[in-house]
GROMACS .gro file of C-alpha atoms in nm:
model
  433
    1MET     CA    1  -1.482   9.600   9.257
    2ASP     CA    2  -1.479   9.898   9.458
    3ASP     CA    3  -1.800   9.810   9.625
    4LYS     CA    4  -1.711   9.497   9.791
    5ARG     CA    5  -1.889   9.422  10.116
    6ARG     CA    6  -1.633   9.478  10.400
    7PHE     CA    7  -1.726   9.204  10.638
    8ALA     CA    8  -1.615   9.088  10.974
    9LEU     CA    9  -1.646   8.722  11.083
   10VAL     CA   10  -1.737   8.672  11.452
   11GLY     CA   11  -1.696   8.315  11.573
   12THR     CA   12  -1.442   8.067  11.420
   13GLY     CA   13  -1.597   7.735  11.477
   14ASN     CA   14  -1.669   7.486  11.208
   15ARG     CA   15  -1.954   7.688  11.034
   16GLY     CA   16  -1.774   8.027  11.063
   17THR     CA   17  -1.439   7.879  10.935
   18THR     CA   18  -1.591   7.708  10.644
   19MET     CA   19  -1.929   7.842  10.515
   20TRP     CA   20  -1.877   8.196  10.603
   21GLY     CA   21  -1.483   8.199  10.584
   22LYS     CA   22  -1.299   7.979  10.349
   23ASP     CA   23  -1.599   7.896  10.118
   24LEU     CA   24  -1.725   8.255  10.104
   25LEU     CA   25  -1.379   8.398  10.008
   26ALA     CA   26  -1.332   8.111   9.753
   27GLY     CA   27  -1.664   8.172   9.566
   28TRP     CA   28  -1.751   8.524   9.629
   29ARG     CA   29  -1.411   8.717   9.650
   30GLY     CA   30  -1.518   8.962   9.388
   31PHE     CA   31  -1.808   9.067   9.611
   32VAL     CA   32  -1.666   9.053   9.961
   33ASP     CA   33  -1.343   9.152  10.159
   34LEU     CA   34  -1.276   8.997  10.495
   35VAL     CA   35  -1.145   9.285  10.713
   36ALA     CA   36  -1.149   9.123  11.069
   37ILE     CA   37  -1.192   8.792  11.252
   38ALA     CA   38  -1.307   8.796  11.602
   39ASP     CA   39  -1.326   8.515  11.857
   40THR     CA   40  -1.274   8.500  12.241
   41ASN     CA   41  -1.022   8.217  12.175
   42ALA     CA   42  -0.728   8.385  11.993
   43LEU     CA   43  -0.554   8.049  11.915
   44ARG     CA   44  -0.870   7.907  11.749
   45ALA     CA   45  -0.908   8.233  11.546
   46GLU     CA   46  -0.536   8.197  11.437
   47ARG     CA   47  -0.595   7.846  11.329
   48ALA     CA   48  -0.908   7.937  11.147
   49ARG     CA   49  -0.750   8.235  10.974
   50THR     CA   50  -0.492   8.002  10.833
   51MET     CA   51  -0.759   7.762  10.708
   52ILE     CA   52  -0.944   8.051  10.548
   53ALA     CA   53  -0.628   8.180  10.393
   54SER     CA   54  -0.670   8.543  10.509
   55ASN     CA   55  -0.449   8.800  10.656
   56ALA     CA   56  -0.738   8.976  10.827
   57PRO     CA   57  -0.656   9.110  11.189
   58ILE     CA   58  -0.767   8.896  11.480
   59TYR     CA   59  -0.969   9.045  11.774
   60VAL     CA   60  -1.084   8.891  12.093
   61ASP     CA   61  -1.320   9.187  12.162
   62VAL     CA   62  -1.611   9.264  11.946
   63ASP     CA   63  -1.632   9.618  12.054
   64THR     CA   64  -1.271   9.695  11.965
   65MET     CA   65  -1.311   9.522  11.629
   66LEU     CA   66  -1.618   9.719  11.533
   67THR     CA   67  -1.446  10.044  11.632
   68GLU     CA   68  -1.116   9.985  11.456
   69THR     CA   69  -1.227   9.816  11.133
   70ARG     CA   70  -1.576   9.956  11.077
   71PRO     CA   71  -1.716   9.668  10.875
   72ASP     CA   72  -2.036   9.730  10.675
   73LEU     CA   73  -2.138   9.363  10.748
   74VAL     CA   74  -2.096   9.134  11.038
   75ILE     CA   75  -2.142   8.765  11.015
   76VAL     CA   76  -2.228   8.601  11.351
   77CYS     CA   77  -2.121   8.227  11.404
   78THR     CA   78  -2.104   8.220  11.780
   79PRO     CA   79  -2.291   8.003  12.031
   80ASP     CA   80  -2.658   8.063  12.003
   81ASP     CA   81  -2.700   8.234  12.345
   82THR     CA   82  -2.444   8.513  12.249
   83HIS     CA   83  -2.604   8.616  11.914
   84ASP     CA   84  -2.817   8.887  12.041
   85ASP     CA   85  -2.528   9.085  12.210
   86ILE     CA   86  -2.316   9.063  11.898
   87VAL     CA   87  -2.606   9.145  11.651
   88VAL     CA   88  -2.713   9.444  11.848
   89LYS     CA   89  -2.362   9.589  11.884
   90ALA     CA   90  -2.306   9.533  11.500
   91LEU     CA   91  -2.628   9.700  11.406
   92GLU     CA   92  -2.565   9.992  11.637
   93SER     CA   93  -2.214  10.035  11.477
   94GLY     CA   94  -2.393  10.081  11.149
   95ALA     CA   95  -2.339   9.734  10.989
   96ASP     CA   96  -2.581   9.496  10.847
   97VAL     CA   97  -2.584   9.140  10.989
   98ILE     CA   98  -2.593   8.786  10.879
   99THR     CA   99  -2.655   8.557  11.173
  100GLU     CA  100  -2.651   8.189  11.185
  101LYS     CA  101  -2.966   8.007  11.305
  102PRO     CA  102  -3.119   8.025  11.548
  103MET     CA  103  -3.131   8.403  11.564
  104ALA     CA  104  -3.164   8.404  11.940
  105THR     CA  105  -3.273   8.170  12.213
  106THR     CA  106  -3.520   8.359  12.428
  107VAL     CA  107  -3.805   8.591  12.379
  108GLU     CA  108  -3.612   8.885  12.547
  109LYS     CA  109  -3.314   8.828  12.307
  110ILE     CA  110  -3.543   8.812  11.997
  111ARG     CA  111  -3.698   9.150  12.107
  112ARG     CA  112  -3.346   9.314  12.157
  113ILE     CA  113  -3.260   9.222  11.789
  114LEU     CA  114  -3.595   9.348  11.642
  115ASP     CA  115  -3.590   9.662  11.839
  116ALA     CA  116  -3.222   9.736  11.731
  117GLU     CA  117  -3.297   9.649  11.362
  118LYS     CA  118  -3.591   9.893  11.360
  119ARG     CA  119  -3.394  10.165  11.562
  120THR     CA  120  -3.078  10.155  11.336
  121GLY     CA  121  -3.247  10.106  11.000
  122ARG     CA  122  -2.984   9.818  10.912
  123ARG     CA  123  -3.066   9.468  10.796
  124VAL     CA  124  -3.056   9.132  10.961
  125ASP     CA  125  -3.049   8.817  10.747
  126VAL     CA  126  -3.088   8.476  10.894
  127SER     CA  127  -2.893   8.181  10.739
  128PHE     CA  128  -3.199   7.964  10.650
  129ASN     CA  129  -3.020   7.782  10.374
  130TYR     CA  130  -3.271   7.505  10.354
  131ARG     CA  131  -3.501   7.742  10.183
  132PHE     CA  132  -3.255   7.753   9.900
  133ALA     CA  133  -3.205   7.388   9.830
  134PRO     CA  134  -3.337   7.307   9.498
  135THR     CA  135  -3.585   7.043   9.608
  136ALA     CA  136  -3.734   7.283   9.864
  137ALA     CA  137  -3.767   7.550   9.608
  138ARG     CA  138  -3.948   7.299   9.373
  139ILE     CA  139  -4.188   7.206   9.649
  140LYS     CA  140  -4.260   7.580   9.721
  141GLU     CA  141  -4.339   7.625   9.354
  142LEU     CA  142  -4.584   7.348   9.342
  143ILE     CA  143  -4.771   7.468   9.643
  144ASP     CA  144  -4.783   7.824   9.529
  145ALA     CA  145  -4.914   7.699   9.203
  146GLY     CA  146  -5.202   7.541   9.358
  147GLU     CA  147  -5.114   7.187   9.248
  148ILE     CA  148  -5.270   7.027   9.545
  149GLY     CA  149  -5.534   7.305   9.623
  150ARG     CA  150  -5.541   7.453   9.962
  151VAL     CA  151  -5.298   7.281  10.213
  152THR     CA  152  -5.479   7.144  10.514
  153SER     CA  153  -5.219   6.949  10.705
  154VAL     CA  154  -4.850   6.858  10.691
  155ASP     CA  155  -4.665   6.550  10.824
  156PHE     CA  156  -4.288   6.650  10.890
  157HIS     CA  157  -4.038   6.415  11.039
  158TRP     CA  158  -3.660   6.477  11.073
  159TYR     CA  159  -3.416   6.203  11.145
  160LEU     CA  160  -3.059   6.267  11.274
  161ASP     CA  161  -2.825   5.975  11.288
  162THR     CA  162  -2.587   5.848  11.553
  163ARG     CA  163  -2.297   6.069  11.419
  164HIS     CA  164  -2.473   6.400  11.360
  165GLY     CA  165  -2.737   6.378  11.639
  166ALA     CA  166  -2.487   6.262  11.897
  167ASP     CA  167  -2.259   6.561  11.801
  168TYR     CA  168  -2.509   6.799  11.961
  169PHE     CA  169  -2.475   6.621  12.283
  170ARG     CA  170  -2.095   6.643  12.298
  171ARG     CA  171  -2.101   7.024  12.275
  172TRP     CA  172  -2.241   7.333  12.435
  173HIS     CA  173  -2.579   7.255  12.249
  174ALA     CA  174  -2.662   7.007  12.513
  175TYR     CA  175  -2.770   7.282  12.765
  176THR     CA  176  -3.092   7.474  12.739
  177ASP     CA  177  -2.934   7.805  12.840
  178ARG     CA  178  -2.689   7.782  12.564
  179SER     CA  179  -2.892   7.656  12.271
  180GLY     CA  180  -3.265   7.674  12.379
  181SER     CA  181  -3.268   7.296  12.316
  182LEU     CA  182  -3.276   7.133  11.968
  183PHE     CA  183  -3.642   7.255  11.949
  184VAL     CA  184  -3.474   7.587  11.891
  185HIS     CA  185  -3.121   7.522  11.763
  186LYS     CA  186  -3.198   7.255  11.517
  187ALA     CA  187  -3.572   7.271  11.456
  188THR     CA  188  -3.559   7.639  11.382
  189HIS     CA  189  -3.461   7.522  11.032
  190HIS     CA  190  -3.761   7.305  11.006
  191PHE     CA  191  -4.008   7.553  11.154
  192ASP     CA  192  -3.892   7.814  10.929
  193LEU     CA  193  -3.936   7.575  10.623
  194LEU     CA  194  -4.296   7.525  10.730
  195ASN     CA  195  -4.353   7.901  10.791
  196TRP     CA  196  -4.214   7.972  10.438
  197TYR     CA  197  -4.388   7.681  10.264
  198LEU     CA  198  -4.738   7.767  10.415
  199ASP     CA  199  -4.682   8.147  10.398
  200SER     CA  200  -4.857   8.186  10.732
  201ASP     CA  201  -4.788   8.245  11.095
  202PRO     CA  202  -4.781   7.967  11.354
  203GLU     CA  203  -5.038   8.033  11.623
  204THR     CA  204  -5.041   7.746  11.881
  205VAL     CA  205  -4.803   7.458  11.962
  206SER     CA  206  -4.830   7.151  12.185
  207ALA     CA  207  -4.555   6.912  12.236
  208PHE     CA  208  -4.389   6.620  12.406
  209ALA     CA  209  -4.017   6.581  12.460
  210GLU     CA  210  -3.794   6.334  12.653
  211LEU     CA  211  -3.435   6.242  12.701
  212GLN     CA  212  -3.424   5.878  12.616
  213MET     CA  213  -3.064   5.800  12.495
  214TYR     CA  214  -2.808   6.053  12.593
  215GLY     CA  215  -2.723   6.225  12.925
  216ARG     CA  216  -2.820   6.041  13.240
  217LYS     CA  217  -2.985   5.768  13.028
  218GLY     CA  218  -2.643   5.645  12.930
  219PRO     CA  219  -2.481   5.332  13.069
  220PHE     CA  220  -2.158   5.497  13.182
  221ARG     CA  221  -1.967   5.830  13.141
  222GLY     CA  222  -1.628   5.982  13.137
  223PRO     CA  223  -1.457   6.316  13.141
  224ARG     CA  224  -1.435   6.343  12.767
  225CYS     CA  225  -1.385   6.093  12.481
  226LYS     CA  226  -0.999   6.131  12.471
  227LEU     CA  227  -0.974   6.045  12.842
  228CYS     CA  228  -1.261   5.805  12.885
  229PRO     CA  229  -1.187   5.468  13.043
  230HIS     CA  230  -1.496   5.329  12.838
  231LYS     CA  231  -1.375   5.429  12.498
  232ALA     CA  232  -1.337   5.077  12.388
  233SER     CA  233  -1.701   4.990  12.465
  234CYS     CA  234  -1.875   5.306  12.388
  235ASP     CA  235  -2.065   5.325  12.066
  236PHE     CA  236  -2.039   5.703  12.060
  237TYR     CA  237  -1.668   5.735  12.105
  238LEU     CA  238  -1.508   6.009  11.911
  239ASP     CA  239  -1.145   6.008  11.819
  240ILE     CA  240  -1.085   6.377  11.770
  241GLY     CA  241  -0.717   6.309  11.677
  242ALA     CA  242  -0.829   6.117  11.375
  243ASP     CA  243  -0.986   6.439  11.220
  244PRO     CA  244  -0.721   6.693  11.136
  245PHE     CA  245  -0.975   6.972  11.091
  246LEU     CA  246  -1.136   6.914  11.433
  247ASP     CA  247  -0.811   6.855  11.601
  248ALA     CA  248  -0.654   7.180  11.483
  249LEU     CA  249  -0.948   7.403  11.559
  250TYR     CA  250  -1.045   7.262  11.901
  251GLU     CA  251  -0.782   7.041  12.073
  252GLN     CA  252  -0.510   7.278  12.160
  253PRO     CA  253  -0.735   7.585  12.167
  254ALA     CA  254  -0.936   7.408  12.434
  255GLU     CA  255  -0.651   7.471  12.686
  256ILE     CA  256  -0.757   7.848  12.668
  257ASP     CA  257  -1.124   7.823  12.706
  258GLY     CA  258  -1.197   7.470  12.827
  259TYR     CA  259  -1.421   7.390  12.534
  260TYR     CA  260  -1.332   7.034  12.444
  261ARG     CA  261  -1.505   6.926  12.126
  262ASP     CA  262  -1.540   6.554  12.248
  263GLY     CA  263  -1.747   6.588  12.552
  264CYS     CA  264  -1.911   6.285  12.679
  265VAL     CA  265  -2.260   6.240  12.534
  266PHE     CA  266  -2.372   6.076  12.872
  267ARG     CA  267  -2.282   6.387  13.096
  268GLU     CA  268  -2.536   6.377  13.383
  269ASP     CA  269  -2.599   6.751  13.347
  270ILE     CA  270  -2.735   6.742  12.992
  271ASP     CA  271  -3.094   6.900  13.020
  272ILE     CA  272  -3.220   6.890  12.655
  273PRO     CA  273  -3.451   6.629  12.506
  274ASP     CA  274  -3.330   6.400  12.238
  275THR     CA  275  -3.683   6.275  12.130
  276MET     CA  276  -3.931   6.545  12.035
  277VAL     CA  277  -4.286   6.575  11.877
  278ALA     CA  278  -4.492   6.883  11.832
  279ASN     CA  279  -4.831   6.986  11.675
  280ILE     CA  280  -4.860   7.324  11.532
  281ARG     CA  281  -5.175   7.494  11.421
  282TYR     CA  282  -5.134   7.796  11.175
  283ARG     CA  283  -5.336   8.104  11.118
  284ASN     CA  284  -5.449   7.966  10.782
  285ASP     CA  285  -5.596   7.666  10.944
  286VAL     CA  286  -5.308   7.421  10.851
  287HIS     CA  287  -5.234   7.155  11.103
  288VAL     CA  288  -4.875   7.010  11.138
  289SER     CA  289  -4.736   6.695  11.294
  290TYR     CA  290  -4.365   6.728  11.345
  291SER     CA  291  -4.102   6.514  11.505
  292LEU     CA  292  -3.720   6.526  11.558
  293ASN     CA  293  -3.531   6.216  11.657
  294THR     CA  294  -3.166   6.226  11.726
  295PHE     CA  295  -3.015   5.880  11.733
  296GLN     CA  296  -3.128   5.693  11.418
  297PRO     CA  297  -2.952   5.476  11.167
  298ILE     CA  298  -3.047   5.722  10.897
  299GLU     CA  299  -3.014   6.082  10.820
  300GLY     CA  300  -3.275   6.289  10.641
  301HIS     CA  301  -3.644   6.370  10.646
  302HIS     CA  302  -3.992   6.289  10.533
  303ILE     CA  303  -4.251   6.565  10.458
  304ALA     CA  304  -4.596   6.531  10.306
  305PHE     CA  305  -4.845   6.809  10.231
  306ASN     CA  306  -5.208   6.697  10.232
  307GLY     CA  307  -5.432   6.937  10.024
  308THR     CA  308  -5.784   6.956   9.907
  309LYS     CA  309  -5.677   6.849   9.558
  310GLY     CA  310  -5.411   6.602   9.634
  311ARG     CA  311  -5.072   6.545   9.814
  312ILE     CA  312  -4.706   6.622   9.779
  313GLU     CA  313  -4.461   6.381   9.938
  314LEU     CA  314  -4.086   6.370   9.973
  315ARG     CA  315  -3.842   6.126  10.147
  316GLN     CA  316  -3.505   6.299  10.130
  317PHE     CA  317  -3.204   6.066  10.202
  318GLU     CA  318  -2.887   6.227  10.344
  319ASP     CA  319  -2.705   5.935  10.486
  320GLN     CA  320  -2.815   5.579  10.530
  321PRO     CA  321  -2.663   5.219  10.511
  322TRP     CA  322  -2.769   5.170  10.152
  323GLU     CA  323  -2.702   5.335   9.812
  324THR     CA  324  -2.921   5.598   9.673
  325THR     CA  325  -2.922   5.801   9.355
  326PRO     CA  326  -2.795   6.174   9.363
  327GLU     CA  327  -3.133   6.307   9.328
  328ASP     CA  328  -3.467   6.369   9.513
  329VAL     CA  329  -3.803   6.240   9.400
  330ILE     CA  330  -4.103   6.454   9.472
  331LEU     CA  331  -4.423   6.261   9.456
  332LEU     CA  332  -4.726   6.466   9.342
  333VAL     CA  333  -5.057   6.284   9.372
  334ARG     CA  334  -5.383   6.428   9.240
  335ASN     CA  335  -5.726   6.350   9.390
  336PHE     CA  336  -5.914   6.440   9.070
  337PRO     CA  337  -5.671   6.413   8.781
  338LYS     CA  338  -5.928   6.522   8.495
  339GLY     CA  339  -5.676   6.466   8.211
  340GLN     CA  340  -5.364   6.521   8.411
  341PRO     CA  341  -5.142   6.239   8.547
  342ALA     CA  342  -5.289   6.091   8.859
  343VAL     CA  343  -4.929   6.055   8.983
  344GLU     CA  344  -4.618   6.258   8.886
  345ARG     CA  345  -4.266   6.177   9.011
  346ILE     CA  346  -4.064   6.487   8.987
  347LYS     CA  347  -3.688   6.444   8.991
  348VAL     CA  348  -3.461   6.709   9.125
  349PRO     CA  349  -3.090   6.640   9.078
  350HIS     CA  350  -2.862   6.715   9.370
  351SER     CA  351  -2.648   7.028   9.308
  352PRO     CA  352  -2.281   7.057   9.438
  353GLY     CA  353  -2.211   7.239   9.755
  354GLY     CA  354  -2.364   7.226  10.107
  355HIS     CA  355  -2.739   7.146  10.150
  356TYR     CA  356  -2.753   7.016   9.788
  357GLY     CA  357  -2.663   7.365   9.660
  358GLY     CA  358  -2.868   7.561   9.901
  359ASP     CA  359  -2.568   7.719  10.063
  360ASP     CA  360  -2.422   7.853   9.720
  361ARG     CA  361  -2.765   7.979   9.612
  362MET     CA  362  -2.810   8.170   9.947
  363ARG     CA  363  -2.483   8.327   9.918
  364ASN     CA  364  -2.569   8.421   9.557
  365MET     CA  365  -2.893   8.590   9.669
  366ILE     CA  366  -2.714   8.784   9.946
  367PHE     CA  367  -2.401   8.896   9.773
  368LYS     CA  368  -2.456   8.921   9.400
  369PRO     CA  369  -2.651   9.223   9.285
  370GLY     CA  370  -2.966   9.190   9.084
  371ILE     CA  371  -3.079   8.842   9.171
  372ALA     CA  372  -3.468   8.823   9.195
  373ASP     CA  373  -3.625   8.658   9.483
  374PRO     CA  374  -3.968   8.533   9.350
  375LEU     CA  375  -4.015   8.266   9.610
  376GLY     CA  376  -3.916   8.494   9.912
  377GLN     CA  377  -3.634   8.267   9.996
  378ARG     CA  378  -3.411   8.546  10.159
  379ALA     CA  379  -3.509   8.539  10.531
  380GLY     CA  380  -3.503   8.846  10.764
  381ALA     CA  381  -3.541   8.899  11.138
  382ARG     CA  382  -3.907   8.840  11.159
  383ALA     CA  383  -3.862   8.497  10.998
  384GLY     CA  384  -3.589   8.424  11.249
  385ALA     CA  385  -3.812   8.530  11.536
  386LEU     CA  386  -4.105   8.315  11.426
  387SER     CA  387  -3.903   7.996  11.399
  388VAL     CA  388  -3.749   8.045  11.726
  389LEU     CA  389  -4.078   8.126  11.890
  390CYS     CA  390  -4.202   7.789  11.761
  391GLY     CA  391  -3.919   7.614  11.936
  392ILE     CA  392  -3.954   7.813  12.258
  393SER     CA  393  -4.332   7.732  12.253
  394ALA     CA  394  -4.267   7.368  12.190
  395LEU     CA  395  -4.023   7.327  12.474
  396GLN     CA  396  -4.250   7.529  12.708
  397SER     CA  397  -4.544   7.299  12.619
  398ALA     CA  398  -4.340   6.981  12.663
  399ARG     CA  399  -4.240   7.098  13.011
  400SER     CA  400  -4.572   7.227  13.116
  401GLY     CA  401  -4.823   6.989  12.953
  402LYS     CA  402  -5.018   7.291  12.819
  403VAL     CA  403  -5.087   7.429  12.464
  404VAL     CA  404  -4.888   7.740  12.406
  405ARG     CA  405  -4.993   8.034  12.205
  406LEU     CA  406  -4.710   8.222  12.033
  407ALA     CA  407  -4.884   8.558  12.067
  408ASP     CA  408  -4.887   8.525  12.443
  409LEU     CA  409  -4.502   8.510  12.437
  410MET     CA  410  -4.442   8.800  12.209
  411PRO     CA  411  -4.774   8.998  12.127
  412ASP     CA  412  -4.606   9.268  11.950
  413LEU     CA  413  -4.492   9.035  11.666
  414PHE     CA  414  -4.859   8.937  11.588
  415ASP     CA  415  -5.156   9.144  11.514
  416SER     CA  416  -5.475   9.153  11.720
  417GLY     CA  417  -5.649   8.901  11.483
  418THR     CA  418  -5.470   8.611  11.644
  419ARG     CA  419  -5.723   8.353  11.759
  420PRO     CA  420  -5.742   8.221  12.123
  421VAL     CA  421  -5.590   7.872  12.220
  422PRO     CA  422  -5.837   7.600  12.116
  423GLN     CA  423  -6.010   7.416  12.409
  424PHE     CA  424  -6.019   7.032  12.369
  425ALA     CA  425  -6.302   6.848  12.518
  426ALA     CA  426  -6.357   6.476  12.556
  427GLN     CA  427  -6.612   6.340  12.305
  428SER     CA  428  -6.836   6.039  12.310
  429SER     CA  429  -6.731   5.780  12.057
  430GLY     CA  430  -7.090   5.781  11.944
  431GLY     CA  431  -7.069   5.474  11.726
  432ARG     CA  432  -6.791   5.286  11.542
  433ARG     CA  433  -6.463   5.270  11.746
   0.00000   0.00000   0.00000
């Protein structure tokens, strides 16, 4: 095909090397051509290029890469706090951008990206693959069809297990100035799902968050897992040498930049919370109760939508110490059946590929021409901004003890109809307690 997208991959960690490198070329080679790989660590980039099975040139400088290769698409998979610089440079060079989530980590960085997109006329896509998972799409269809009437509240709880959850505390994600905290880095996915499901803007957030397992709460600590004197007794010990992929991509390359993939989860300078709850009020009067826990014996989530005509509920299992079937079951319960079933169990089989097929469906939407988007699954820069602002607001609320209004952080993203922060007053019990 003469109209292949000429893309550059910036950032060769796990996600860049697999999702946007090897896997993208394997499944969408007829639509894309990798013309450059950029990473500040040349050895990691070389290892990644071998894994991707590409002969694209390697650059350690984004400016030089953009000038010499002139890609028409740049895919950004670098640490979160660096996204804005790379996205803006790519847009100003005339390229469109796909950025991994979160789009940015601060209000100022969000504004830089939005301004550059508007100024250049190019497009930013945010990699919100959860929107494309078949089960998420089916839930969106049920809500939009009015199966439970008007949604009034949502219960949403996400569980990270002691493998996945701990991994964030081994890496740069454990520092607020790099990731914005997991309220931004991880929960941006969840806040975006809520924004998309509810088709509304979040207005106010109140939250609590604490560090209860990792960091200074740990019983001991070492320089890194590989060199730790406590490895025999540490429940979180990671043997990076036992994983050929991680070992090749990170161990020797760490000699260049000092980024060791098996950092101690009990480092005393970790400054992000590991246990988080938030309440969100939406412009359409939906109230959300959300939580994120990072050291559970299970992986997955529970979500329930409460409406004027019924309830939609899902418990999605991703990893747990018991067997499950390769499908999700959405529970649709009606208040007033009137000839319809009072309860429907809607089974959605898991599809192959990452995120139960969501990764593949997202790449199809972006790269294959003519694919309709009736559910609005493709996410742009405003969606990326709103989800990050939810996380920033949650962290700010948890640290200040105050309710935070998103429009106070970034007024230009919202219209003047945004309502004020609600004032809560103590009420007499007035009767039954």
